[in-house]
């Protein structure tokens, strides 16, 4: 199956642009940015053949890619829903009610932390401080932060997701 | 009103874009700097007394003077925009709203350090900000402030953005460099220091976003003038990101001569505590600095008012004081539970430990587990002493300071709030529905509630 994995031409151009930011023979530096691209393009997670493809692109060994992919929390090592709700639960967010927001989502979608809803749409991923502590509680959805969350606001966001009407990128 | 140097133009509509930034005096400081010799600029930075704004407070000028300059080896400036310490969101503000201030600061700093290729390492979750920065870089390049032969000086400079992928440890400068090399974020043993062997074994300076942005006003008004702002070794202005139980969370620029009391209660800053609640405790410098109860926050142990600067916040050491840290100011009101808060912080450090050192990897896990147990009303009295022992065994026994950063919040919570831990243990059921409240350590809170 690995021959079927390939970046779209515009992403491949992006890969080359990224590699050019680093000195010659230091193309390994492009690994994390390229993994971000790969995760976006190949269903939101990093399957082994995808990581092998990235290794080949950067002329490094697959193990160098696995090592890095498993270290960083933004890379998903198993399939996720279309909408990954990353809700911050660290101290400052907790002070402003993030536990309540998390409970609401767990009940509403009938999922536990790290699980994906039965319809395959939502994954709940509790997160640690995302740098929005003054605008708490908050969650990240795709590229963007949703801040000052209330249960009502969460309901609206989930509805928008179901309608496919939310901006992820 | 505090003097504003970094945020003075933040309110101007469109300041994010080159044209508006330029119209409001932008890049004039860079023009001034390029008429100076790099050594002259370095002297100004030294004279300013600027201390690194990333948390450790190391003098920036001194750090720059350590940079090795072997013949024929490229050098690099790397800006640390990993900003992941809970409570801290000031660099995000600078990058989102004043990207050109950072770029102008990087241009001047790169010129001083001789870095022809400089990087911004930004935490991956700030995923919309690289677009803002890249647009600003393109604009600066089109106007001749980046690229080849800048302002006819013969100096070339490129700036690239590098996104991380969700690892607090990559804010530690050597872990950051590993990550920038495409590896796991495992901190390196020092020496060698990055100033000698950093990125790709080349001499490297790593500085925080706010430190580099501050170079612009320093060169603008001169190091000596900058040093006159503030007090003692706390020179210039500092960004504070305020959060928790306050009326006006946000990012504020202060000049380090105001009191903590004014910062919390005045309308200019936090605007007091919501719903007329009382202040219980505060972590004034990001999650890793010691939590202090209200009485010790507002007054030192000698009864003097505490000020928002490096020395005053640290007055009394860890016994009765705390730290300025990254300026992540977290406020807890009377309804908050210190055990629960400390548990989330312990979970954070456990989650973020890179796992290289046993005391940190195992110790943070144990601290989290025990705190969770106490929080759930399943703790035993011995657990408090066990927690104390564990944090003692982590502190100072690890490769990088994350171990200390994980130990200090637990130590301070037990030091000042031991009775709250004991109450949880003695009241396993009650503690699940009620909070301990203020109890005795709230006394003597000075009469400040306005
Ligand atoms: C665990 C850990 C996390 C850190 N995170 C950051 C960070 O997010 N941003 C930052 O500027 N410095 C961070 N630092 C401090 C850096 O190692 C380094 O001292 C700093 O970037 C130097 O810049 P400055 O002198 O301008 O403050 C961290 C340190 C440690 C030990
Ligand atoms: S102290 Fe913790 S984070 Fe730092 S190197 Fe050791 S294990 Fe890693
Ligand atoms: S604690 Fe949630 S964003 Fe910082």
XYZ file of C-alpha atoms and ligand atoms in Angstrom:
662
model
C 0.000 0.000 0.000
C 2.918 2.337 0.544
C 3.166 3.268 -3.154
C -0.304 4.805 -2.935
C 0.870 7.299 -0.328
C 2.064 10.538 -1.829
C 1.640 14.218 -1.081
C -0.400 16.328 -3.452
C 1.925 18.311 -5.738
C 1.296 21.567 -3.848
C 2.140 19.911 -0.526
C 5.260 18.426 -2.051
C 6.289 21.894 -3.183
C 5.687 23.026 0.400
C 7.937 20.216 1.660
C 10.759 21.415 -0.558
C 10.249 24.974 0.584
C 10.513 23.824 4.199
C 13.679 21.803 3.564
C 15.276 24.893 2.014
C 15.027 26.728 5.356
C 17.818 24.596 6.795
C 21.440 24.175 5.726
C 22.382 21.518 3.221
C 22.433 17.984 4.635
C 20.343 19.216 7.611
C 17.053 18.268 5.954
C 16.152 16.230 9.043
C 15.301 19.571 10.655
C 12.244 19.664 8.413
C 10.826 16.568 10.095
C 8.325 18.127 12.496
C 6.945 20.656 9.995
C 6.623 17.885 7.388
C 4.866 15.591 9.869
C 2.347 18.383 10.474
C 1.689 18.487 6.722
C 1.420 14.714 6.556
C -1.011 14.476 9.445
C -3.193 17.106 7.819
C -3.178 15.445 4.431
C -3.493 11.799 5.511
C -6.637 11.654 7.689
C -5.435 13.417 10.823
C -3.050 10.751 12.097
C 0.317 9.212 11.311
C 0.033 5.651 10.130
C 3.266 3.678 9.783
C 3.274 3.810 5.944
C 2.826 7.584 6.145
C 5.798 7.878 8.494
C 7.834 5.628 6.192
C 6.956 7.888 3.288
C 8.146 10.940 5.251
C 11.381 9.114 6.111
C 11.969 8.459 2.442
C 11.243 12.078 1.501
C 13.777 13.356 4.018
C 16.339 10.586 3.412
C 16.314 9.505 7.045
C 15.524 6.135 8.601
C 11.950 5.231 9.563
C 12.943 4.829 13.220
C 14.051 8.483 13.315
C 10.528 9.422 12.271
C 8.774 7.060 14.723
C 10.895 8.368 17.592
C 9.842 11.921 16.924
C 6.214 11.260 16.035
C 5.601 9.422 19.309
C 7.286 12.128 21.413
C 5.107 15.085 20.482
C 1.526 15.241 21.720
C 0.157 16.930 18.610
C 0.832 13.850 16.503
C -1.888 11.234 16.610
C -0.684 7.657 16.563
C -4.103 6.159 15.933
C -7.137 7.177 13.875
C -9.138 10.113 15.195
C -12.507 11.625 14.427
C -12.947 14.372 11.911
C -13.177 16.884 14.757
C -10.640 16.550 17.537
C -11.795 18.557 20.553
C -8.678 19.428 22.527
C -9.905 20.846 25.793
C -7.368 22.400 28.137
C -7.613 21.240 31.741
C -4.500 22.684 33.410
C -4.669 24.901 36.548
C -5.716 28.273 35.130
C -8.398 26.699 32.917
C -9.547 24.531 35.834
C -10.020 27.699 37.922
C -12.466 28.869 35.291
C -14.473 25.676 34.974
C -12.744 23.426 32.424
C -13.758 20.309 34.431
C -17.370 21.233 33.832
C -16.789 21.716 30.093
C -15.042 18.340 29.856
C -17.871 16.589 31.705
C -20.397 18.197 29.430
C -18.623 16.936 26.313
C -18.127 13.440 27.743
C -21.836 13.152 28.497
C -23.075 14.817 25.357
C -20.976 12.714 22.987
C -20.976 9.654 25.232
C -17.205 9.239 25.025
C -14.349 8.991 27.461
C -11.073 10.871 27.188
C -9.173 9.841 24.075
C -12.196 8.099 22.534
C -13.986 8.787 19.281
C -17.771 9.066 19.038
C -19.685 6.207 17.415
C -20.394 8.276 14.296
C -16.659 8.803 13.864
C -17.019 12.566 13.996
C -15.573 13.578 17.351
C -12.509 12.695 19.390
C -12.073 14.142 22.876
C -8.445 14.880 23.691
C -7.871 16.582 27.051
C -4.948 18.937 26.605
C -2.446 20.666 28.868
C -2.098 24.460 28.878
C -2.447 25.820 25.366
C -1.456 29.424 26.092
C -4.936 30.867 26.370
C -5.179 30.894 30.159
C -6.634 34.406 30.286
C -9.458 33.425 27.955
C -10.375 30.212 29.761
C -11.989 27.747 29.510
C -10.871 26.966 26.000
C -10.314 24.296 23.414
C -8.423 23.897 20.196
C -10.255 22.643 17.144
C -8.125 22.280 14.041
C -6.026 25.375 13.568
C -8.025 27.623 15.868
C -8.732 28.284 19.534
C -12.280 28.604 20.866
C -12.123 30.637 24.053
C -14.405 31.728 26.910
C -16.286 28.438 26.544
C -19.660 27.824 28.152
C -21.677 24.624 27.786
C -23.958 26.548 25.459
C -21.025 27.627 23.300
C -19.771 24.037 23.200
C -23.207 22.888 21.998
C -23.132 25.474 19.232
C -19.654 24.416 18.137
C -20.677 20.752 18.063
C -23.750 21.629 16.001
C -21.612 23.567 13.542
C -19.301 20.563 13.238
C -22.226 18.282 12.512
C -23.335 20.654 9.774
C -19.790 20.725 8.429
C -19.842 24.483 8.915
C -16.836 25.034 11.143
C -13.502 26.470 10.104
C -10.718 23.961 10.766
C -7.953 25.489 8.694
C 0.017 54.812 34.340
C 2.917 52.521 33.774
C 5.308 53.501 31.042
C 4.652 51.550 27.863
C 7.487 50.581 25.589
C 6.440 47.328 23.936
C 2.692 47.804 23.780
C 2.610 51.555 23.255
C 1.256 51.136 19.714
C -0.679 47.918 20.289
C -4.033 49.746 20.140
C -3.415 51.167 16.654
C -5.663 49.598 14.074
C -3.679 47.656 11.486
C -0.367 47.820 13.402
C 0.073 44.167 12.445
C 0.822 45.299 8.880
C 4.045 46.827 7.645
C 2.553 50.017 6.265
C 0.894 51.038 9.530
C 3.831 49.860 11.635
C 6.222 51.875 9.480
C 4.020 54.993 9.576
C 4.160 54.848 13.360
C 7.932 54.871 13.534
C 8.493 51.199 12.768
C 11.952 50.131 11.537
C 13.377 53.572 12.350
C 15.227 51.961 15.238
C 16.627 49.355 12.843
C 17.833 52.191 10.611
C 19.488 53.780 13.631
C 21.038 50.447 14.643
C 22.537 49.830 11.216
C 24.434 53.117 11.559
C 26.009 51.717 14.730
C 28.658 49.023 15.070
C 27.448 45.675 16.467
C 29.730 46.188 19.501
C 28.133 49.553 20.212
C 24.674 47.993 20.194
C 25.881 45.232 22.487
C 27.092 47.889 24.953
C 23.635 49.509 24.911
C 21.978 46.163 25.611
C 24.377 45.554 28.498
C 23.752 49.051 29.871
C 19.982 48.490 29.719
C 20.197 45.769 32.342
C 17.639 43.756 30.347
C 17.076 40.351 31.933
C 15.796 37.455 29.862
C 12.019 37.466 29.829
C 11.644 33.701 29.301
C 11.702 32.918 33.000
C 15.274 32.583 34.195
C 16.042 36.321 34.124
C 19.621 35.979 32.844
C 21.126 39.297 31.613
C 20.726 39.405 27.827
C 23.810 41.520 27.100
C 25.999 39.138 29.058
C 24.542 36.128 27.237
C 25.287 37.758 23.898
C 28.874 38.475 24.906
C 29.444 34.733 25.515
C 28.716 33.862 21.876
C 31.720 32.109 20.370
C 32.892 33.421 17.007
C 35.108 30.810 15.400
C 36.262 31.771 11.903
C 34.100 30.455 9.078
C 31.383 28.896 11.273
C 27.865 30.331 10.880
C 26.119 31.557 14.039
C 22.410 31.596 14.764
C 19.828 33.513 16.727
C 16.895 31.342 17.737
C 13.848 33.024 19.225
C 12.068 30.954 21.818
C 8.334 31.201 21.156
C 7.501 27.849 22.706
C 5.554 29.575 25.488
C 4.026 26.607 27.279
C 4.368 27.405 30.972
C 0.830 27.365 32.386
C -0.344 30.910 33.017
C 1.852 32.411 30.316
C 0.435 33.878 27.101
C 2.318 37.125 26.617
C 4.526 36.096 23.682
C 1.429 35.021 21.821
C 0.079 38.546 22.268
C 3.252 40.129 20.892
C 3.347 37.810 17.886
C -0.341 38.122 17.069
C -0.634 41.864 17.399
C 2.886 43.251 16.932
C 4.715 40.810 14.630
C 6.858 43.581 13.153
C 8.150 44.563 16.586
C 9.527 41.041 16.990
C 10.956 41.053 13.466
C 12.588 44.461 13.949
C 14.077 43.206 17.232
C 15.303 40.046 15.510
C 16.858 42.041 12.693
C 18.836 44.221 15.120
C 19.802 41.239 17.293
C 20.845 39.160 14.278
C 23.028 42.046 13.120
C 24.740 42.228 16.518
C 25.243 38.459 16.751
C 26.174 37.950 13.114
C 23.305 35.572 12.435
C 22.446 35.468 8.750
C 19.736 32.890 9.275
C 17.584 33.255 12.381
C 14.708 31.077 13.491
C 11.537 31.481 15.509
C 10.650 28.216 17.256
C 6.945 28.518 17.965
C 4.804 26.037 19.880
C 2.769 23.961 17.454
C -0.589 24.759 19.010
C -0.240 28.439 18.078
C -1.042 27.187 14.595
C -2.538 30.354 13.139
C 0.338 32.603 14.222
C 2.987 31.388 11.733
C 0.776 32.781 8.948
C 0.807 36.195 10.640
C 4.561 36.093 11.138
C 5.276 34.835 7.647
C 3.197 37.591 6.127
C 5.100 40.147 8.193
C 8.413 38.626 7.126
C 7.403 38.871 3.462
C 6.432 42.509 3.951
C 9.705 43.327 5.705
C 11.619 41.603 2.946
C 9.773 43.473 0.220
C 10.694 46.727 1.969
C 14.374 45.787 2.158
C 14.515 45.116 5.923
C 15.263 41.435 5.445
C 17.083 39.550 2.724
C 20.363 40.554 1.106
C 22.472 43.625 1.853
C 20.022 45.173 4.298
C 20.068 48.990 4.189
C 23.241 48.845 2.138
C 25.163 47.438 5.096
C 26.348 44.298 3.344
C 24.571 42.291 6.064
C 22.174 39.530 4.927
C 19.436 38.121 7.114
C 16.660 35.605 6.656
C 14.080 34.683 9.287
C 12.280 31.345 9.253
C 9.452 30.030 11.394
C 9.726 26.518 12.807
C 6.652 24.939 14.388
C 6.947 22.579 17.333
C 4.351 19.912 17.989
C 3.174 20.053 21.572
C 5.967 19.533 24.083
C 6.546 21.974 26.941
C 10.064 20.675 27.369
C 11.016 22.176 24.001
C 10.941 25.571 25.734
C 14.127 24.511 27.530
C 16.765 25.905 25.221
C 18.775 22.758 24.495
C 15.621 20.653 24.023
C 14.452 23.362 21.656
C 17.634 23.001 19.628
C 17.258 19.209 19.500
C 13.699 19.689 18.302
C 14.825 22.178 15.676
C 17.246 19.524 14.458
C 14.315 17.174 13.915
C 14.716 15.070 17.058
C 12.871 14.323 20.278
C 12.986 17.219 22.714
C 15.503 15.737 25.127
C 17.542 18.430 26.910
C 21.298 18.214 26.409
C 23.889 18.010 29.137
C 25.686 21.328 29.597
C 28.457 22.217 28.927
C 28.883 22.701 26.060
C 26.533 25.682 26.178
C 24.601 26.751 23.097
C 26.767 29.871 22.875
C 29.614 27.527 21.915
C 27.831 24.525 20.419
C 24.165 25.071 19.733
C 22.084 24.488 16.645
C 23.904 21.998 14.372
C 26.894 22.444 16.690
C 27.161 26.084 15.693
C 27.346 28.946 18.203
C 23.769 29.903 19.023
C 21.891 32.420 21.126
C 18.416 31.447 22.319
C 16.252 34.304 23.579
C 12.639 34.726 24.506
C 10.229 36.628 22.201
C 9.750 39.438 24.712
C 13.516 39.824 25.302
C 14.111 40.262 21.579
C 11.184 42.662 21.157
C 12.623 44.748 24.029
C 15.790 45.362 22.004
C 13.821 47.843 19.859
C 12.905 50.304 22.647
C 16.359 49.849 24.206
C 18.146 51.005 21.061
C 15.465 53.657 20.573
C 15.854 55.393 23.933
C 19.377 54.069 24.793
C 20.380 51.467 27.316
C 20.967 54.064 30.017
C 17.448 55.504 29.677
C 15.920 52.015 29.673
C 17.793 51.212 32.868
C 16.216 54.228 34.575
C 12.778 52.646 34.228
C 11.948 50.183 36.969
C 13.945 49.654 40.110
C 17.322 48.109 41.006
C 18.123 45.122 38.809
C 14.525 45.006 37.550
C 14.981 47.450 34.703
C 12.597 48.361 31.920
C 9.081 47.068 31.474
C 7.709 43.549 31.764
C 4.717 41.904 30.184
C 2.461 40.119 32.643
C -0.202 37.696 31.480
C -2.853 37.687 34.173
C -5.421 34.919 34.545
C -7.464 32.898 37.020
C -10.047 34.584 39.218
C -9.737 38.236 38.226
C -12.130 40.636 36.541
C -9.864 41.595 33.662
C -7.598 38.776 32.531
C -5.166 39.731 29.796
C -1.678 40.913 28.945
C -0.373 44.016 30.707
C 2.846 45.956 30.418
C 4.103 47.147 33.793
C 7.181 49.124 34.727
C 8.070 47.036 37.808
C 7.528 49.841 40.316
C 3.862 49.062 41.047
C 2.744 47.003 44.006
C 1.144 43.591 43.654
C -1.909 45.007 45.397
C -2.301 47.718 42.776
C -1.825 45.178 40.007
C -4.610 42.961 41.308
C -7.119 45.565 42.450
C -6.715 48.614 40.228
C -8.952 49.141 37.219
C -5.915 49.731 35.042
C -4.863 46.114 35.508
C -6.733 43.067 36.825
C -9.703 45.015 38.188
C -10.038 42.949 41.372
C -11.618 39.563 42.058
C -15.018 38.711 40.521
C -18.190 38.694 42.639
C -16.500 40.424 45.551
C -14.679 37.248 46.523
C -11.545 37.341 48.620
C -8.080 36.627 47.353
C -6.797 33.246 48.525
C -3.496 32.634 46.794
C -1.424 33.484 43.766
C 1.245 31.998 41.528
C 2.768 35.157 40.122
C 5.298 33.847 37.609
C 3.952 30.815 35.778
C 3.012 27.415 37.198
C 6.511 26.428 38.297
C 7.068 29.259 40.785
C 5.950 28.855 44.414
C 2.305 29.495 45.217
C 1.890 32.023 48.045
C -1.126 32.769 50.228
C -2.698 36.220 49.971
C -0.980 37.644 53.037
C 2.497 36.749 51.770
C 1.653 37.879 48.270
C 0.697 41.407 49.210
C 3.254 41.916 51.981
C 6.679 40.487 52.588
C 7.308 38.724 55.871
C 8.585 42.065 57.202
C 5.237 43.666 56.465
C 6.490 45.760 53.558
C 4.380 46.021 50.445
C 5.407 43.579 47.732
C 6.192 44.983 44.300
C 5.846 43.477 40.851
C 9.558 43.004 40.208
C 12.206 40.290 40.351
C 13.670 41.213 43.748
C 10.516 42.017 45.656
C 8.611 38.934 44.531
C 11.590 36.794 45.536
C 12.002 38.533 48.912
C 12.049 35.920 51.660
C 13.309 33.170 49.369
C 11.182 30.073 49.048
C 10.211 30.184 52.731
C 7.992 33.251 52.368
C 8.561 34.577 48.865
C 8.100 33.435 45.282
C 9.423 34.452 41.819
C 8.775 36.688 38.838
C 9.377 33.775 36.436
C 7.749 34.218 33.048
C 5.161 36.712 34.312
C 2.277 34.224 34.160
C 0.171 35.635 36.992
C -2.421 33.110 38.256
C -4.952 34.249 40.883
C -7.022 31.911 43.080
C -10.070 33.218 44.925
C -11.468 31.948 48.233
C -13.559 29.231 46.537
C -10.604 27.484 44.925
C -9.028 24.278 46.103
C -5.238 24.356 46.370
C -5.041 20.547 46.357
C -6.923 20.312 43.075
C -4.920 23.124 41.509
C -1.619 21.570 42.568
C -2.809 18.216 41.202
C -3.389 19.716 37.730
C 0.044 21.296 37.821
C 1.630 17.990 38.871
C -0.205 16.225 36.055
C 1.117 18.829 33.658
C 4.766 18.245 34.638
C 4.317 14.499 34.610
C 2.858 14.718 31.117
C 5.677 16.990 29.957
C 8.699 15.224 31.486
C 10.906 14.033 28.631
C 11.685 10.903 30.620
C 15.489 11.006 30.461
C 16.136 11.299 34.210
C 14.665 8.816 36.656
C 13.899 11.308 39.476
C 11.890 13.487 37.113
C 10.208 10.740 35.101
C 9.204 8.629 38.115
C 8.907 11.406 40.691
C 6.478 13.523 38.695
C 4.329 10.424 38.163
C 4.255 9.636 41.874
C 3.467 13.200 42.839
C 0.570 13.294 40.410
C -0.796 9.946 41.627
C -0.625 10.892 45.297
C -2.150 14.311 44.743
C -4.961 12.759 42.747
C -5.587 10.351 45.595
C -5.733 13.133 48.188
C -7.929 15.239 45.954
C -10.394 12.377 45.617
C -10.559 12.003 49.386
C -8.556 8.778 49.355
C -5.360 10.121 50.878
C -3.581 9.154 54.095
C -1.776 11.510 56.434
C 1.614 9.914 55.546
C 1.026 10.899 51.916
C 1.819 14.519 52.714
C 5.265 13.629 54.018
C 5.764 11.255 51.126
C 5.002 14.056 48.678
C 7.464 16.262 50.485
C 10.149 13.563 50.276
C 9.593 12.955 46.593
C 9.847 16.603 45.604
C 13.057 16.897 47.669
C 14.534 13.960 45.767
C 13.743 15.486 42.366
C 15.034 18.984 43.028
C 18.606 19.443 41.862
C 18.978 15.854 40.692
C 18.100 16.168 37.037
C 19.604 17.149 33.689
C 17.381 20.159 33.150
C 15.374 22.475 35.401
C 12.015 20.849 34.585
C 12.583 18.643 37.599
C 12.845 21.694 39.870
C 9.901 23.309 38.121
C 7.830 20.249 38.994
C 9.066 20.068 42.591
C 8.620 23.704 43.627
C 4.842 24.035 43.210
C 4.268 20.910 45.301
C 6.709 22.036 47.973
C 5.143 25.490 48.213
C 1.611 24.115 48.338
C 2.519 21.885 51.284
C 4.574 24.604 52.968
C 1.752 27.153 52.965
C -1.404 25.048 52.696
C -0.636 21.928 54.694
C -3.832 22.354 56.706
C -5.856 22.195 53.501
C -4.204 18.892 52.562
C -4.900 17.571 56.074
C -8.508 18.702 55.876
C -8.944 16.757 52.612
C -7.544 13.661 54.263
C -9.620 14.070 57.442
C -12.817 14.855 55.536
C -12.869 12.421 52.637
C -16.562 12.950 51.917
C -17.012 16.600 52.721
C -14.007 17.501 50.588
C -15.771 16.094 47.539
C -18.588 18.602 47.758
C -17.057 21.549 49.575
C -13.899 23.557 49.499
C -11.735 24.369 52.437
C -12.045 28.087 51.801
C -9.714 30.610 53.345
C -9.176 29.265 56.867
C -6.402 30.593 59.003
C -3.756 31.467 56.464
C -6.019 34.138 55.038
C -5.362 36.016 58.222
C -3.932 38.569 58.458
C -5.013 39.662 55.006
C -4.574 43.398 54.899
C -7.766 45.337 54.350
C -7.468 45.662 50.633
C -10.702 44.267 49.241
C -12.198 47.238 47.476
C 11.249 23.256 31.207
C 11.593 24.599 30.696
C 10.713 25.263 29.852
C 11.016 26.518 29.347
N 10.119 27.129 28.527
C 10.440 28.341 27.987
C 9.544 28.973 27.079
O 8.478 28.464 26.753
N 9.907 30.175 26.564
C 11.096 30.777 26.883
O 11.385 31.845 26.372
N 11.946 30.196 27.744
C 11.656 28.999 28.290
N 12.544 28.395 29.139
C 13.840 29.081 29.392
C 14.826 28.770 28.281
O 15.544 27.594 28.595
C 15.838 29.888 28.088
O 16.399 30.183 29.315
C 15.248 31.159 27.524
O 14.600 30.919 26.303
C 16.320 32.163 27.316
O 15.774 33.366 26.841
P 15.813 34.693 27.692
O 17.191 34.797 28.297
O 15.545 35.764 26.687
O 14.762 34.571 28.723
C 12.240 27.143 29.680
C 13.114 26.481 30.540
C 12.800 25.239 31.040
C 13.757 24.566 31.952
S 14.579 16.875 34.297
Fe 12.817 15.828 33.379
S 12.449 16.990 31.495
Fe 14.518 17.565 32.170
S 15.895 16.159 31.110
Fe 15.376 15.174 33.055
S 13.575 13.870 32.609
Fe 13.811 15.325 30.928
S -4.300 26.559 31.442
Fe -5.642 26.304 29.788
S -4.772 27.537 28.266
Fe -3.382 27.749 29.928
